CSV table of C-alpha atoms in Angstrom, one decimal:
chain,number,residue,atom,x,y,z
A,1,UNK,CA,0.0,0.0,0.0
A,2,UNK,CA,1.5,3.3,-1.1
A,3,UNK,CA,0.7,6.4,0.8
A,4,UNK,CA,1.0,9.8,-0.9
A,5,UNK,CA,1.2,13.1,0.9
A,6,UNK,CA,-1.4,15.6,0.1
A,7,UNK,CA,-0.5,19.3,0.5
A,8,UNK,CA,-2.0,20.9,3.5
A,9,UNK,CA,-5.0,23.0,2.7
A,10,UNK,CA,-4.2,26.6,2.4
A,11,UNK,CA,-5.3,28.6,5.4
A,12,UNK,CA,-7.7,31.3,4.3
A,13,UNK,CA,-7.8,33.9,7.0
A,14,UNK,CA,-10.9,36.1,6.9
A,15,UNK,CA,-9.7,39.6,6.7
A,16,UNK,CA,-11.7,42.4,8.3
A,17,UNK,CA,-12.7,45.4,6.2
A,18,UNK,CA,-10.0,47.7,5.3
A,19,UNK,CA,-10.8,50.5,7.7
A,20,UNK,CA,-11.4,48.3,10.8
A,21,UNK,CA,-10.2,49.9,14.1
A,22,UNK,CA,-7.4,48.1,15.9
A,23,UNK,CA,-8.9,48.5,19.4
A,24,UNK,CA,-11.7,46.5,20.9
A,25,UNK,CA,-14.0,49.5,21.6
A,26,UNK,CA,-16.9,49.8,19.2
A,27,UNK,CA,-20.0,52.0,19.2
A,28,UNK,CA,-23.4,50.5,18.4
A,29,UNK,CA,-25.5,52.4,15.9
A,30,UNK,CA,-27.5,54.1,18.7
A,31,UNK,CA,-24.5,54.7,20.8
A,32,UNK,CA,-22.7,56.4,18.0
A,33,UNK,CA,-25.7,58.6,17.4
A,34,UNK,CA,-25.9,59.6,21.0
A,35,UNK,CA,-22.1,60.3,21.2
A,36,UNK,CA,-22.2,62.4,18.0
A,37,UNK,CA,-25.2,64.3,19.3
A,38,UNK,CA,-23.5,65.1,22.6
A,39,UNK,CA,-20.3,66.0,20.8
A,40,UNK,CA,-22.2,68.4,18.4
A,41,UNK,CA,-24.0,70.1,21.2
A,42,UNK,CA,-20.8,70.6,23.3
A,43,UNK,CA,-18.8,71.9,20.4
A,44,UNK,CA,-21.6,74.2,19.2
A,45,UNK,CA,-22.0,75.5,22.8
A,46,UNK,CA,-18.3,76.1,23.1
A,47,UNK,CA,-18.2,77.8,19.7
A,48,UNK,CA,-21.1,80.1,20.8
A,49,UNK,CA,-19.6,81.0,24.1
A,50,UNK,CA,-16.1,81.7,22.7
A,51,UNK,CA,-17.0,83.0,19.3
A,52,UNK,CA,-14.9,80.4,17.6
A,53,UNK,CA,-17.4,78.9,15.2
A,54,UNK,CA,-14.7,77.6,12.9
A,55,UNK,CA,-13.3,75.5,15.7
A,56,UNK,CA,-16.8,74.1,16.3
A,57,UNK,CA,-17.0,73.2,12.6
A,58,UNK,CA,-13.6,71.6,12.5
A,59,UNK,CA,-14.4,69.6,15.6
A,60,UNK,CA,-17.6,68.4,14.0
A,61,UNK,CA,-15.7,67.1,11.0
A,62,UNK,CA,-13.2,65.3,13.3
A,63,UNK,CA,-16.0,63.9,15.5
A,64,UNK,CA,-17.8,62.6,12.4
A,65,UNK,CA,-14.7,60.8,11.2
A,66,UNK,CA,-13.7,59.3,14.6
A,67,UNK,CA,-17.2,58.2,15.6
A,68,UNK,CA,-17.9,56.6,12.2
A,69,UNK,CA,-14.5,54.8,12.3
A,70,UNK,CA,-15.3,53.4,15.8
A,71,UNK,CA,-18.9,52.3,15.0
A,72,UNK,CA,-19.7,48.7,14.3
A,73,UNK,CA,-20.3,47.8,10.7
A,74,UNK,CA,-23.9,46.8,11.5
A,75,UNK,CA,-24.6,50.3,13.0
A,76,UNK,CA,-23.4,52.3,10.1
A,77,UNK,CA,-26.8,52.4,8.3
A,78,UNK,CA,-28.3,54.4,11.1
A,79,UNK,CA,-25.2,56.7,11.5
A,80,UNK,CA,-24.8,57.7,7.9
A,81,UNK,CA,-28.0,59.7,7.7
A,82,UNK,CA,-27.6,61.4,11.1
A,83,UNK,CA,-24.8,64.1,10.9
A,84,UNK,CA,-26.9,66.9,9.4
A,85,UNK,CA,-29.7,66.3,11.8
A,86,UNK,CA,-27.4,66.1,14.8
A,87,UNK,CA,-25.6,69.3,13.7
A,88,UNK,CA,-28.9,71.1,13.4
A,89,UNK,CA,-30.0,69.8,16.9
A,90,UNK,CA,-26.7,70.8,18.4
A,91,UNK,CA,-26.9,74.2,16.9
A,92,UNK,CA,-30.5,74.8,18.0
A,93,UNK,CA,-29.7,73.6,21.6
A,94,UNK,CA,-26.6,75.8,21.8
A,95,UNK,CA,-28.4,78.9,20.5
A,96,UNK,CA,-31.4,78.5,22.7
A,97,UNK,CA,-29.1,78.3,25.8
A,98,UNK,CA,-26.8,81.2,24.8
A,99,UNK,CA,-29.2,83.6,23.1
A,100,UNK,CA,-30.9,86.3,25.1
A,101,UNK,CA,-34.2,86.2,23.2
A,102,UNK,CA,-36.2,84.0,20.9
A,103,UNK,CA,-35.6,86.1,17.9
A,104,UNK,CA,-31.8,86.2,18.5
A,105,UNK,CA,-31.8,82.4,18.9
A,106,UNK,CA,-33.6,82.0,15.6
A,107,UNK,CA,-31.2,84.4,13.9
A,108,UNK,CA,-28.2,82.7,15.5
A,109,UNK,CA,-29.4,79.3,14.2
A,110,UNK,CA,-29.7,80.6,10.7
A,111,UNK,CA,-26.3,82.4,10.8
A,112,UNK,CA,-24.6,79.3,12.3
A,113,UNK,CA,-26.0,77.0,9.7
A,114,UNK,CA,-25.1,79.4,7.0
A,115,UNK,CA,-21.5,80.0,8.1
A,116,UNK,CA,-20.8,76.4,9.1
A,117,UNK,CA,-22.4,74.8,6.0
A,118,UNK,CA,-19.0,73.8,4.4
A,119,UNK,CA,-18.1,72.1,7.6
A,120,UNK,CA,-21.4,70.4,7.7
A,121,UNK,CA,-21.1,69.1,4.2
A,122,UNK,CA,-17.5,68.0,4.8
A,123,UNK,CA,-18.4,66.1,7.9
A,124,UNK,CA,-21.4,64.4,6.2
A,125,UNK,CA,-19.2,63.4,3.2
A,126,UNK,CA,-16.5,62.1,5.5
A,127,UNK,CA,-19.0,60.0,7.3
A,128,UNK,CA,-20.2,58.5,4.0
A,129,UNK,CA,-16.7,57.9,2.7
A,130,UNK,CA,-15.5,56.1,5.9
A,131,UNK,CA,-18.7,54.1,6.1
A,132,UNK,CA,-18.2,52.9,2.5
A,133,UNK,CA,-14.6,52.1,3.2
A,134,UNK,CA,-15.6,50.0,6.2
A,135,UNK,CA,-18.0,47.9,4.1
A,136,UNK,CA,-21.3,49.7,4.3
A,137,UNK,CA,-23.5,49.2,1.3
A,138,UNK,CA,-27.0,50.6,1.3
A,139,UNK,CA,-29.8,48.2,0.6
A,140,UNK,CA,-31.9,49.8,-2.1
A,141,UNK,CA,-34.6,47.5,-3.3
A,142,UNK,CA,-34.9,47.4,-7.1
A,143,UNK,CA,-31.7,49.3,-7.7
A,144,UNK,CA,-30.1,46.4,-9.6
A,145,UNK,CA,-33.1,46.3,-12.0
A,146,UNK,CA,-32.9,50.0,-12.7
A,147,UNK,CA,-29.1,49.9,-13.3
A,148,UNK,CA,-29.5,47.0,-15.6
A,149,UNK,CA,-32.1,48.9,-17.6
A,150,UNK,CA,-29.9,52.0,-17.9
A,151,UNK,CA,-27.0,49.8,-19.0
A,152,UNK,CA,-29.0,48.1,-21.6
A,153,UNK,CA,-30.3,51.4,-23.0
A,154,UNK,CA,-26.8,52.8,-23.2
A,155,UNK,CA,-25.5,49.7,-24.9
A,156,UNK,CA,-28.2,50.0,-27.5
A,157,UNK,CA,-27.4,53.6,-28.1
A,158,UNK,CA,-23.6,53.0,-28.3
A,159,UNK,CA,-24.1,50.1,-30.8
A,160,UNK,CA,-25.5,52.7,-33.2
A,161,UNK,CA,-22.4,54.8,-33.2
A,162,UNK,CA,-20.2,52.8,-35.7
A,163,UNK,CA,-23.0,52.8,-38.3
A,164,UNK,CA,-23.6,56.5,-37.8
A,165,UNK,CA,-19.9,57.2,-38.2
A,166,UNK,CA,-19.8,55.2,-41.4
A,167,UNK,CA,-22.7,57.1,-42.8
A,168,UNK,CA,-21.1,60.4,-42.0
A,169,UNK,CA,-17.8,59.4,-43.6
A,170,UNK,CA,-19.6,58.0,-46.7
A,171,UNK,CA,-21.5,61.2,-47.3
């Protein structure tokens, strides 16, 4: 009886997503929303008291990045849509506390949202980019069917291009 040696099966290690944090601390989806909400409120309040609105905007962008990075992959769906809402809530809360009248609070909210809009958009975009890098993919029902239809229409249109070019050259 002859025995042959079979090569050992290759070990396939499951790799975590590319942007997986090294530590063991992770936020759940709800925990990340609460943390970002508190962070937005505190930074907006600090910005209103000191007059450093730009610092509050930069802190918001950093907070969005850090909290998204440390959120579990299963909680990213809830977190991705929240930064604009939490920014608005933090701004409203901070202005209500620091303003001397209702009209000044409303004016301060509008001014804050207007001046910090680039920071708001940057923080939201950073949240989406980090979430996609960590493996979040939105579940959109019927999206595959729509994309296949668009692809088929463009392929049909592009298949007409060589014949149209030949007609133009022949004329």
